[in-house]
mmCIF file of C-alpha atoms in Angstrom:
data_model
loop_
_atom_site.group_PDB
_atom_site.id
_atom_site.type_symbol
_atom_site.label_atom_id
_atom_site.label_comp_id
_atom_site.label_asym_id
_atom_site.label_seq_id
_atom_site.Cartn_x
_atom_site.Cartn_y
_atom_site.Cartn_z
ATOM 1 C CA MET A 7 0.169 0.027 0.162
ATOM 2 C CA GLN A 8 1.005 3.725 -0.490
ATOM 3 C CA LYS A 9 2.265 5.528 2.363
ATOM 4 C CA SER A 10 -0.844 7.680 4.444
ATOM 5 C CA PRO A 11 -0.344 11.258 4.727
ATOM 6 C CA PRO A 12 -0.624 12.197 8.427
ATOM 7 C CA SER A 13 -3.678 14.483 7.830
ATOM 8 C CA LEU A 14 -5.978 10.761 6.122
ATOM 9 C CA ILE A 15 -8.877 10.055 8.152
ATOM 10 C CA SER A 16 -9.488 6.101 7.429
ATOM 11 C CA LEU A 17 -13.124 4.817 7.642
ATOM 12 C CA ALA A 18 -11.806 1.591 6.059
ATOM 13 C CA GLY A 19 -10.487 -0.862 8.962
ATOM 14 C CA GLY A 20 -12.811 -3.235 10.733
ATOM 15 C CA ALA A 21 -10.627 -3.774 13.812
ATOM 16 C CA PRO A 22 -12.344 -2.861 17.636
ATOM 17 C CA ASN A 23 -11.715 0.135 19.522
ATOM 18 C CA PRO A 24 -9.331 -1.005 21.710
ATOM 19 C CA ASN A 25 -10.192 1.576 24.740
ATOM 20 C CA VAL A 26 -13.380 -0.611 25.406
ATOM 21 C CA PHE A 27 -11.535 -3.213 26.828
ATOM 22 C CA PRO A 28 -11.260 -4.275 30.156
ATOM 23 C CA PHE A 29 -7.640 -4.790 29.995
ATOM 24 C CA LYS A 30 -5.332 -1.764 30.963
ATOM 25 C CA LYS A 31 -1.726 -2.551 31.783
ATOM 26 C CA ALA A 32 0.337 -5.511 33.156
ATOM 27 C CA THR A 33 3.660 -6.531 34.710
ATOM 28 C CA VAL A 34 5.489 -9.780 34.397
ATOM 29 C CA ASP A 35 8.326 -10.543 36.726
ATOM 30 C CA ILE A 36 11.064 -12.739 35.123
ATOM 31 C CA GLY A 37 13.090 -15.060 36.137
ATOM 32 C CA TYR A 38 17.151 -13.822 35.593
ATOM 33 C CA GLY A 39 16.168 -10.364 34.183
ATOM 34 C CA THR A 40 13.780 -7.162 35.129
ATOM 35 C CA PRO A 41 10.146 -7.385 35.094
ATOM 36 C CA ILE A 42 8.802 -6.698 31.822
ATOM 37 C CA GLU A 43 6.320 -3.884 31.782
ATOM 38 C CA ILE A 44 3.266 -3.245 29.029
ATOM 39 C CA GLY A 45 2.106 -0.313 29.921
ATOM 40 C CA GLU A 46 -1.387 1.048 28.342
ATOM 41 C CA ASP A 47 -0.237 2.212 24.942
ATOM 42 C CA LEU A 48 1.405 -1.395 24.266
ATOM 43 C CA MET A 49 -1.095 -2.999 25.996
ATOM 44 C CA LYS A 50 -3.579 -1.477 23.500
ATOM 45 C CA ARG A 51 -1.619 -3.021 20.610
ATOM 46 C CA ALA A 52 -1.008 -6.653 22.150
ATOM 47 C CA LEU A 53 -4.551 -6.325 22.436
ATOM 48 C CA GLN A 54 -5.562 -5.577 18.874
ATOM 49 C CA TYR A 55 -5.651 -7.390 15.632
ATOM 50 C CA SER A 56 -2.064 -7.950 14.146
ATOM 51 C CA ALA A 57 0.154 -8.888 10.841
ATOM 52 C CA SER A 58 -0.240 -12.635 10.152
ATOM 53 C CA ALA A 59 3.214 -13.445 9.610
ATOM 54 C CA GLY A 60 4.303 -12.158 13.051
ATOM 55 C CA ILE A 61 4.377 -8.868 14.667
ATOM 56 C CA PRO A 62 7.285 -6.785 13.300
ATOM 57 C CA GLU A 63 9.951 -6.683 16.174
ATOM 58 C CA LEU A 64 9.533 -10.287 17.096
ATOM 59 C CA LEU A 65 9.939 -11.443 13.290
ATOM 60 C CA SER A 66 12.971 -9.098 12.926
ATOM 61 C CA TRP A 67 14.838 -10.935 16.440
ATOM 62 C CA LEU A 68 13.918 -14.004 14.885
ATOM 63 C CA LYS A 69 15.458 -13.554 11.511
ATOM 64 C CA ASP A 70 18.623 -12.352 13.040
ATOM 65 C CA PHE A 71 18.428 -15.301 15.546
ATOM 66 C CA GLN A 72 18.390 -17.964 12.778
ATOM 67 C CA ARG A 73 21.595 -16.189 11.063
ATOM 68 C CA THR A 74 23.363 -16.384 13.756
ATOM 69 C CA LEU A 75 22.734 -19.557 14.510
ATOM 70 C CA HIS A 76 22.636 -21.509 11.860
ATOM 71 C CA ASP A 77 23.908 -19.114 8.680
ATOM 72 C CA PRO A 78 21.489 -20.800 6.131
ATOM 73 C CA PRO A 79 23.008 -20.177 2.629
ATOM 74 C CA THR A 80 19.416 -19.244 1.547
ATOM 75 C CA ALA A 81 19.598 -16.128 3.601
ATOM 76 C CA ASN A 82 21.367 -13.584 0.977
ATOM 77 C CA TYR A 83 19.368 -15.194 -2.188
ATOM 78 C CA SER A 84 16.685 -13.437 -4.006
ATOM 79 C CA PRO A 85 13.170 -14.597 -3.474
ATOM 80 C CA GLU A 86 12.629 -16.659 -6.248
ATOM 81 C CA GLN A 87 15.627 -18.736 -5.383
ATOM 82 C CA GLY A 88 14.276 -19.297 -2.106
ATOM 83 C CA GLN A 89 15.296 -16.715 0.354
ATOM 84 C CA MET A 90 14.924 -17.393 4.287
ATOM 85 C CA GLU A 91 11.768 -16.150 5.350
ATOM 86 C CA VAL A 92 10.040 -16.642 8.997
ATOM 87 C CA CYS A 93 6.723 -16.614 10.124
ATOM 88 C CA VAL A 94 5.436 -17.067 13.628
ATOM 89 C CA THR A 95 3.323 -19.643 14.594
ATOM 90 C CA THR A 96 1.069 -20.373 16.981
ATOM 91 C CA GLY A 97 2.962 -23.666 18.087
ATOM 92 C CA SER A 98 5.333 -25.368 16.044
ATOM 93 C CA GLN A 99 2.144 -27.953 15.881
ATOM 94 C CA GLU A 100 0.189 -25.294 13.553
ATOM 95 C CA GLY A 101 2.975 -24.578 11.121
ATOM 96 C CA LEU A 102 3.609 -28.255 10.970
ATOM 97 C CA CYS A 103 -0.058 -29.186 9.958
ATOM 98 C CA LYS A 104 -0.115 -26.058 7.675
ATOM 99 C CA VAL A 105 2.955 -26.808 5.724
ATOM 100 C CA PHE A 106 0.969 -30.658 4.935
ATOM 101 C CA GLU A 107 -1.957 -28.952 4.130
ATOM 102 C CA MET A 108 0.292 -26.872 1.593
ATOM 103 C CA LEU A 109 2.015 -29.339 0.156
ATOM 104 C CA ILE A 110 0.012 -32.574 0.591
ATOM 105 C CA ASN A 111 -2.379 -34.084 -2.350
ATOM 106 C CA PRO A 112 -4.005 -37.416 -2.057
ATOM 107 C CA GLY A 113 -1.997 -40.409 -2.908
ATOM 108 C CA ASP A 114 1.227 -38.154 -2.832
ATOM 109 C CA ASN A 115 4.333 -40.390 -1.236
ATOM 110 C CA ILE A 116 5.868 -38.956 1.569
ATOM 111 C CA LEU A 117 8.468 -40.267 3.402
ATOM 112 C CA LEU A 118 9.329 -40.763 7.431
ATOM 113 C CA ASP A 119 10.909 -42.502 10.386
ATOM 114 C CA ALA A 120 8.607 -44.306 12.529
ATOM 115 C CA PRO A 121 8.415 -44.849 15.144
ATOM 116 C CA THR A 122 7.516 -40.667 15.202
ATOM 117 C CA TYR A 123 5.124 -37.934 17.074
ATOM 118 C CA SER A 124 1.987 -38.916 17.178
ATOM 119 C CA GLY A 125 0.155 -35.462 16.476
ATOM 120 C CA THR A 126 2.308 -35.677 13.183
ATOM 121 C CA LEU A 127 0.921 -38.840 12.217
ATOM 122 C CA ALA A 128 -2.983 -37.345 13.245
ATOM 123 C CA ALA A 129 -2.025 -34.720 11.376
ATOM 124 C CA LEU A 130 -1.182 -36.695 8.381
ATOM 125 C CA ARG A 131 -3.594 -39.592 8.610
ATOM 126 C CA PRO A 132 -6.701 -37.294 6.927
ATOM 127 C CA LEU A 133 -4.530 -35.852 3.965
ATOM 128 C CA GLY A 134 -4.588 -39.211 1.906
ATOM 129 C CA CYS A 135 -0.932 -39.828 1.259
ATOM 130 C CA ASN A 136 1.110 -42.747 1.286
ATOM 131 C CA ILE A 137 3.471 -42.650 4.288
ATOM 132 C CA ILE A 138 6.909 -44.816 3.754
ATOM 133 C CA ASN A 139 8.894 -45.490 6.812
ATOM 134 C CA ILE A 140 12.431 -44.903 6.782
ATOM 135 C CA PRO A 141 14.574 -47.104 8.961
ATOM 136 C CA SER A 142 16.160 -45.529 11.884
ATOM 137 C CA ASP A 143 18.576 -46.621 14.851
ATOM 138 C CA GLN A 144 19.761 -44.497 17.869
ATOM 139 C CA HIS A 145 21.736 -42.272 15.034
ATOM 140 C CA GLY A 146 18.282 -41.605 13.050
ATOM 141 C CA ILE A 147 17.351 -42.357 10.018
ATOM 142 C CA ILE A 148 19.528 -44.806 7.922
ATOM 143 C CA PRO A 149 21.116 -42.709 4.960
ATOM 144 C CA LYS A 150 21.838 -46.219 3.090
ATOM 145 C CA ALA A 151 18.160 -47.524 3.599
ATOM 146 C CA LEU A 152 16.759 -43.988 2.034
ATOM 147 C CA LYS A 153 19.055 -44.672 -0.834
ATOM 148 C CA GLU A 154 17.336 -47.846 -1.189
ATOM 149 C CA ILE A 155 14.189 -46.682 -0.806
ATOM 150 C CA LEU A 156 14.868 -43.974 -2.978
ATOM 151 C CA SER A 157 15.868 -46.091 -5.482
ATOM 152 C CA ALA A 158 12.305 -47.542 -6.405
ATOM 153 C CA TRP A 159 12.606 -44.346 -8.688
ATOM 154 C CA SER A 160 14.499 -43.519 -12.208
ATOM 155 C CA PRO A 161 15.986 -40.192 -12.769
ATOM 156 C CA GLU A 162 13.502 -39.463 -15.278
ATOM 157 C CA ASP A 163 10.884 -40.426 -12.711
ATOM 158 C CA VAL A 164 11.856 -37.448 -10.733
ATOM 159 C CA LYS A 165 12.183 -35.117 -13.962
ATOM 160 C CA ASN A 166 9.275 -35.577 -15.003
ATOM 161 C CA CYS A 167 7.160 -35.710 -11.322
ATOM 162 C CA SER A 168 5.964 -39.270 -13.037
ATOM 163 C CA ASN A 169 5.521 -42.011 -10.426
ATOM 164 C CA HIS A 170 4.901 -40.360 -7.519
ATOM 165 C CA PRO A 171 8.309 -39.495 -6.457
ATOM 166 C CA PRO A 172 8.019 -38.757 -2.992
ATOM 167 C CA LYS A 173 7.059 -34.746 -2.584
ATOM 168 C CA PHE A 174 9.353 -34.348 1.160
ATOM 169 C CA LEU A 175 10.990 -36.014 3.849
ATOM 170 C CA TYR A 176 10.076 -35.413 7.749
ATOM 171 C CA THR A 177 12.029 -36.025 10.572
ATOM 172 C CA ILE A 178 12.665 -35.161 14.005
ATOM 173 C CA PRO A 179 16.543 -34.767 13.876
ATOM 174 C CA ASN A 180 17.011 -33.812 17.646
ATOM 175 C CA GLY A 181 16.026 -35.866 20.514
ATOM 176 C CA CYS A 182 12.845 -37.119 18.581
ATOM 177 C CA ASN A 183 9.680 -37.982 20.458
ATOM 178 C CA PRO A 184 9.403 -40.871 21.278
ATOM 179 C CA THR A 185 12.858 -42.255 20.548
ATOM 180 C CA GLY A 186 15.281 -39.731 21.810
ATOM 181 C CA ASN A 187 17.168 -40.215 18.418
ATOM 182 C CA SER A 188 19.283 -37.871 17.265
ATOM 183 C CA LEU A 189 20.907 -37.583 13.771
ATOM 184 C CA THR A 190 24.640 -37.204 13.369
ATOM 185 C CA ALA A 191 25.816 -34.663 10.756
ATOM 186 C CA GLU A 192 27.417 -36.997 8.770
ATOM 187 C CA ARG A 193 23.745 -38.664 7.964
ATOM 188 C CA LYS A 194 22.435 -35.009 7.478
ATOM 189 C CA LYS A 195 25.116 -34.628 4.632
ATOM 190 C CA GLU A 196 23.910 -37.893 3.170
ATOM 191 C CA ILE A 197 20.162 -37.417 3.813
ATOM 192 C CA TYR A 198 20.729 -34.084 1.959
ATOM 193 C CA GLN A 199 22.515 -34.842 -0.897
ATOM 194 C CA LEU A 200 20.001 -37.693 -1.425
ATOM 195 C CA ALA A 201 17.190 -34.730 -1.030
ATOM 196 C CA ARG A 202 19.108 -32.827 -4.406
ATOM 197 C CA GLN A 203 19.206 -36.043 -6.252
ATOM 198 C CA TYR A 204 15.786 -37.030 -5.902
ATOM 199 C CA ASP A 205 14.349 -33.429 -5.557
ATOM 200 C CA PHE A 206 12.213 -33.785 -2.724
ATOM 201 C CA LEU A 207 11.529 -31.248 0.441
ATOM 202 C CA ILE A 208 12.926 -31.469 4.269
ATOM 203 C CA ILE A 209 10.694 -30.577 6.815
ATOM 204 C CA GLU A 210 13.032 -30.643 9.793
ATOM 205 C CA ASP A 211 10.740 -30.519 12.738
ATOM 206 C CA ASP A 212 13.227 -29.522 15.775
ATOM 207 C CA PRO A 213 11.186 -28.736 18.964
ATOM 208 C CA TYR A 214 14.362 -30.317 21.200
ATOM 209 C CA TYR A 215 16.561 -28.664 19.458
ATOM 210 C CA PHE A 216 17.163 -26.257 22.474
ATOM 211 C CA LEU A 217 17.204 -29.134 24.292
ATOM 212 C CA GLN A 218 21.175 -31.061 23.244
ATOM 213 C CA PHE A 219 22.665 -32.191 25.986
ATOM 214 C CA GLU A 220 26.362 -32.046 24.508
ATOM 215 C CA LYS A 221 27.904 -28.739 22.645
ATOM 216 C CA PRO A 222 28.461 -28.354 19.859
ATOM 217 C CA TRP A 223 25.000 -28.553 19.111
ATOM 218 C CA ALA A 224 24.622 -31.037 15.133
ATOM 219 C CA PRO A 225 24.810 -28.545 12.263
ATOM 220 C CA THR A 226 21.121 -28.835 10.900
ATOM 221 C CA PHE A 227 19.242 -29.127 7.450
ATOM 222 C CA LEU A 228 18.798 -25.742 7.204
ATOM 223 C CA SER A 229 22.278 -24.476 7.686
ATOM 224 C CA MET A 230 23.280 -26.946 4.640
ATOM 225 C CA ASP A 231 20.619 -25.792 2.926
ATOM 226 C CA VAL A 232 21.744 -24.681 -0.917
ATOM 227 C CA ASP A 233 18.684 -25.249 -2.816
ATOM 228 C CA GLY A 234 15.949 -23.581 -0.799
ATOM 229 C CA ARG A 235 14.505 -26.951 -0.125
ATOM 230 C CA VAL A 236 14.119 -26.970 3.901
ATOM 231 C CA ILE A 237 11.122 -26.094 5.765
ATOM 232 C CA ARG A 238 12.211 -25.852 9.552
ATOM 233 C CA THR A 239 10.095 -25.557 12.333
ATOM 234 C CA ASP A 240 11.136 -24.125 16.034
ATOM 235 C CA SER A 241 9.470 -24.077 19.215
ATOM 236 C CA PHE A 242 9.421 -21.997 22.306
ATOM 237 C CA SER A 243 7.228 -24.601 24.305
ATOM 238 C CA LYS A 244 10.282 -26.748 25.727
ATOM 239 C CA ILE A 245 11.959 -23.776 26.865
ATOM 240 C CA LEU A 246 9.799 -20.592 27.608
ATOM 241 C CA SER A 247 6.520 -21.642 27.696
ATOM 242 C CA SER A 248 3.952 -24.455 26.527
ATOM 243 C CA GLY A 249 0.498 -22.578 26.993
ATOM 244 C CA LEU A 250 1.960 -19.010 25.149
ATOM 245 C CA ARG A 251 1.764 -21.162 21.972
ATOM 246 C CA ILE A 252 4.598 -19.787 20.050
ATOM 247 C CA GLY A 253 6.430 -21.468 17.129
ATOM 248 C CA PHE A 254 8.073 -20.267 14.058
ATOM 249 C CA LEU A 255 8.732 -21.465 10.661
ATOM 250 C CA THR A 256 11.550 -20.805 8.272
ATOM 251 C CA GLY A 257 12.215 -21.571 4.752
ATOM 252 C CA PRO A 258 11.916 -20.623 1.503
ATOM 253 C CA LYS A 259 9.948 -17.269 0.977
ATOM 254 C CA PRO A 260 7.597 -18.286 -1.913
ATOM 255 C CA LEU A 261 6.506 -21.740 0.538
ATOM 256 C CA ILE A 262 6.108 -19.479 3.605
ATOM 257 C CA ASP A 263 4.196 -16.785 1.914
ATOM 258 C CA ARG A 264 1.748 -19.454 1.034
ATOM 259 C CA VAL A 265 1.900 -20.829 5.036
ATOM 260 C CA VAL A 266 0.994 -17.004 5.844
ATOM 261 C CA LEU A 267 -1.946 -16.576 3.646
ATOM 262 C CA HIS A 268 -3.289 -19.946 4.910
ATOM 263 C CA ILE A 269 -3.004 -18.102 8.933
ATOM 264 C CA GLN A 270 -4.732 -14.810 7.204
ATOM 265 C CA VAL A 271 -7.972 -16.837 6.605
ATOM 266 C CA SER A 272 -7.586 -19.536 9.542
ATOM 267 C CA THR A 273 -6.482 -18.588 12.557
ATOM 268 C CA MET A 274 -5.433 -14.685 11.594
ATOM 269 C CA HIS A 275 -2.481 -14.425 13.558
ATOM 270 C CA THR A 276 -0.955 -15.746 16.985
ATOM 271 C CA SER A 277 -1.739 -14.406 19.731
ATOM 272 C CA THR A 278 -0.297 -10.555 19.317
ATOM 273 C CA PHE A 279 -0.228 -10.732 23.624
ATOM 274 C CA THR A 280 1.855 -13.153 23.802
ATOM 275 C CA GLN A 281 4.226 -12.102 21.136
ATOM 276 C CA ILE A 282 4.465 -9.087 22.649
ATOM 277 C CA MET A 283 5.519 -10.640 26.088
ATOM 278 C CA ILE A 284 8.055 -13.106 24.298
ATOM 279 C CA SER A 285 9.228 -10.046 22.134
ATOM 280 C CA GLN A 286 9.790 -8.015 25.133
ATOM 281 C CA LEU A 287 11.834 -10.825 27.172
ATOM 282 C CA LEU A 288 13.710 -11.453 24.128
ATOM 283 C CA GLN A 289 14.880 -7.882 23.109
ATOM 284 C CA GLN A 290 15.439 -7.345 27.220
ATOM 285 C CA TRP A 291 17.965 -10.633 27.309
ATOM 286 C CA GLY A 292 19.387 -10.407 23.352
ATOM 287 C CA GLN A 293 21.191 -13.287 21.869
ATOM 288 C CA ASN A 294 23.557 -14.331 24.655
ATOM 289 C CA GLY A 295 21.190 -14.013 27.736
ATOM 290 C CA PHE A 296 18.806 -16.218 25.695
ATOM 291 C CA LEU A 297 21.272 -18.910 25.131
ATOM 292 C CA GLU A 298 22.116 -18.458 28.748
ATOM 293 C CA HIS A 299 18.846 -19.017 29.512
ATOM 294 C CA ILE A 300 18.849 -22.341 27.108
ATOM 295 C CA ASP A 301 21.663 -23.697 29.356
ATOM 296 C CA ARG A 302 20.178 -23.580 31.982
ATOM 297 C CA VAL A 303 17.043 -25.491 31.235
ATOM 298 C CA VAL A 304 19.564 -28.178 29.804
ATOM 299 C CA ASP A 305 21.456 -28.548 32.996
ATOM 300 C CA PHE A 306 17.909 -29.305 34.407
ATOM 301 C CA TYR A 307 16.949 -31.937 31.698
ATOM 302 C CA ARG A 308 20.281 -33.225 31.722
ATOM 303 C CA ILE A 309 20.367 -34.048 36.021
ATOM 304 C CA GLN A 310 16.253 -35.099 35.079
ATOM 305 C CA ARG A 311 17.804 -37.517 32.374
ATOM 306 C CA ASP A 312 20.572 -38.993 34.276
ATOM 307 C CA ALA A 313 18.165 -39.759 37.419
ATOM 308 C CA MET A 314 15.407 -41.969 34.578
ATOM 309 C CA LEU A 315 18.814 -43.538 33.337
ATOM 310 C CA THR A 316 19.846 -44.603 36.869
ATOM 311 C CA ALA A 317 16.594 -46.001 37.726
ATOM 312 C CA ALA A 318 16.285 -47.881 34.666
ATOM 313 C CA ASP A 319 19.698 -49.355 35.245
ATOM 314 C CA LYS A 320 18.881 -50.229 38.709
ATOM 315 C CA TRP A 321 15.538 -52.119 37.964
ATOM 316 C CA LEU A 322 14.945 -52.627 34.353
ATOM 317 C CA LYS A 323 18.931 -54.039 33.766
ATOM 318 C CA ASP A 324 17.739 -57.367 32.719
ATOM 319 C CA LEU A 325 13.979 -57.003 31.880
ATOM 320 C CA ALA A 326 14.759 -54.248 29.366
ATOM 321 C CA GLU A 327 16.891 -52.148 26.875
ATOM 322 C CA TRP A 328 17.646 -48.451 26.113
ATOM 323 C CA TYR A 329 19.815 -45.983 25.027
ATOM 324 C CA PRO A 330 21.149 -42.722 26.621
ATOM 325 C CA PRO A 331 19.114 -39.972 24.673
ATOM 326 C CA ALA A 332 21.605 -37.363 23.458
ATOM 327 C CA ALA A 333 18.455 -34.616 23.651
ATOM 328 C CA GLY A 334 15.082 -34.094 24.141
ATOM 329 C CA MET A 335 12.685 -35.578 27.255
ATOM 330 C CA PHE A 336 12.270 -38.934 26.644
ATOM 331 C CA LEU A 337 13.657 -42.576 27.588
ATOM 332 C CA TRP A 338 12.487 -44.781 24.727
ATOM 333 C CA ILE A 339 12.388 -48.412 26.316
ATOM 334 C CA LYS A 340 12.362 -52.091 24.765
ATOM 335 C CA VAL A 341 10.683 -54.735 26.774
ATOM 336 C CA LYS A 342 12.356 -58.175 26.421
ATOM 337 C CA GLY A 343 10.222 -61.073 26.108
ATOM 338 C CA ILE A 344 6.602 -58.720 25.190
ATOM 339 C CA SER A 345 6.257 -58.411 21.987
ATOM 340 C CA ASP A 346 3.419 -56.061 22.524
ATOM 341 C CA THR A 347 3.066 -53.383 25.550
ATOM 342 C CA GLN A 348 -0.673 -52.376 24.346
ATOM 343 C CA GLN A 349 -2.218 -54.250 27.479
ATOM 344 C CA LEU A 350 0.839 -54.154 29.437
ATOM 345 C CA ILE A 351 0.291 -50.368 29.790
ATOM 346 C CA MET A 352 -3.793 -49.656 29.277
ATOM 347 C CA GLU A 353 -4.933 -52.250 31.383
ATOM 348 C CA LYS A 354 -2.222 -53.615 34.053
ATOM 349 C CA ALA A 355 -0.089 -51.003 34.698
ATOM 350 C CA LEU A 356 -2.711 -48.193 36.208
ATOM 351 C CA LYS A 357 -3.154 -51.302 38.623
ATOM 352 C CA LYS A 358 0.680 -50.861 39.893
ATOM 353 C CA GLU A 359 -0.301 -46.811 39.750
ATOM 354 C CA VAL A 360 2.420 -46.303 37.358
ATOM 355 C CA LEU A 361 1.736 -45.037 33.135
ATOM 356 C CA LEU A 362 3.804 -44.915 30.415
ATOM 357 C CA VAL A 363 2.859 -44.677 26.477
ATOM 358 C CA PRO A 364 2.847 -47.958 24.954
ATOM 359 C CA GLY A 365 5.545 -47.666 21.639
ATOM 360 C CA GLY A 366 2.169 -48.241 19.258
ATOM 361 C CA ALA A 367 0.937 -44.911 19.516
ATOM 362 C CA PHE A 368 4.017 -43.586 17.449
ATOM 363 C CA ASN A 369 3.866 -46.171 14.933
ATOM 364 C CA ILE A 370 1.721 -45.267 11.612
ATOM 365 C CA ASP A 371 0.153 -48.401 11.791
ATOM 366 C CA SER A 372 -1.079 -48.002 15.462
ATOM 367 C CA SER A 373 -2.477 -51.430 15.716
ATOM 368 C CA GLU A 374 0.797 -52.707 14.735
ATOM 369 C CA PRO A 375 2.359 -54.862 17.850
ATOM 370 C CA SER A 376 5.496 -52.526 19.501
ATOM 371 C CA SER A 377 7.686 -54.034 22.348
ATOM 372 C CA TYR A 378 8.497 -50.466 23.665
ATOM 373 C CA VAL A 379 6.837 -48.170 26.074
ATOM 374 C CA ARG A 380 8.170 -44.182 26.366
ATOM 375 C CA ALA A 381 9.187 -42.487 29.673
ATOM 376 C CA SER A 382 9.136 -38.798 29.906
ATOM 377 C CA PHE A 383 11.598 -37.382 32.322
ATOM 378 C CA SER A 384 10.446 -33.841 32.402
ATOM 379 C CA LEU A 385 8.042 -33.428 35.437
ATOM 380 C CA SER A 386 8.437 -36.610 38.115
ATOM 381 C CA SER A 387 11.439 -36.296 40.442
ATOM 382 C CA PRO A 388 13.963 -38.889 40.663
ATOM 383 C CA ALA A 389 12.277 -40.553 43.559
ATOM 384 C CA GLN A 390 9.399 -40.700 41.060
ATOM 385 C CA MET A 391 11.198 -42.053 38.637
ATOM 386 C CA ASP A 392 12.940 -44.560 40.885
ATOM 387 C CA LEU A 393 9.359 -45.839 42.377
ATOM 388 C CA ALA A 394 8.131 -46.094 38.685
ATOM 389 C CA PHE A 395 10.380 -47.899 37.376
ATOM 390 C CA LYS A 396 10.109 -50.647 40.438
ATOM 391 C CA ARG A 397 6.546 -50.749 39.701
ATOM 392 C CA LEU A 398 7.088 -51.363 36.307
ATOM 393 C CA ALA A 399 9.738 -53.845 36.514
ATOM 394 C CA ASP A 400 7.604 -55.773 38.946
ATOM 395 C CA LEU A 401 4.859 -55.651 36.456
ATOM 396 C CA ILE A 402 6.776 -56.695 33.832
ATOM 397 C CA LYS A 403 8.060 -59.789 35.509
ATOM 398 C CA GLU A 404 4.208 -60.866 36.466
ATOM 399 C CA SER A 405 3.126 -60.895 32.322
ATOM 400 C CA LEU A 406 6.656 -62.727 31.131
#
């Protein structure tokens, strides 16, 4: 739009008058920082409609942060080449769902490494795509297995888009929910080269990126993206607040722009109030202050993880197998001698006063038997973990 002269009287807007809203100002106390003051003028803005892509100051901070953290090759591309763009979403789940709806037509082939996040599977199922499972181990997707699956399509198929070559690969590269698997840098490079060869997009769903227990953090697919073929989801849910519902999408501008159009006609925008609250915090902290906060969060979760591993070693050593997770909030436990944990957990575990998630919930076909259970170490105390695994051990022994 043209720049409006200061004398312009607008009768065009459909926004309500914020003077009638009952909320006038707010003060939010901050751990490791000074209180955030939202005065009357800022509160009026916080309670009003805002741009679908996100408020300008938060978007600007996030773009700078992504450039500093990932240094994506696409940062300086033209929009047509797939220039890096960012938009704010109502949690990373909204971004994911809108990306799936933008890309998938019924009958499309898509690639993912199951077991995976049940919310992703629930979002994909109604879209009518064919989900192809890629084998993985404790280091994530196995590139050799991916290559083997992709060999079903010839270079001509890829060039002519015939025989439905895969449209995208979806993966949770760090601390995967539920397995705790994390992809190595070497494997990511191999997978990215296969994406170039077979011309598919990569959806890098990374809500546990900031919960990696060892430094340096693994390089991301976004940091390798010379083609503009990576769409990355990030989330503040695990580190600032899960209830504020703030996530952000980073990817090639032509695709992010379409997600923003979808936001315009659905949720309209993420809550302006929560965006302003987060933006005020991030501007006060700066990038270094934010990363110091991340270190404190990781220290907490590392202690929690180690407490769960100690309890597992104590009670489950001869009854189950597991790998220490390198990131995230979950321990993925394979129960020996039990082919399906569904009945064990859903019927018997409650009587023992212990609850875990049966592994089948994370399979593409949830009725497929799984000998795994997922345990979360985010909320329980070390003493509770110890008692829970004692109860689980008793339950397994009784069921064998």
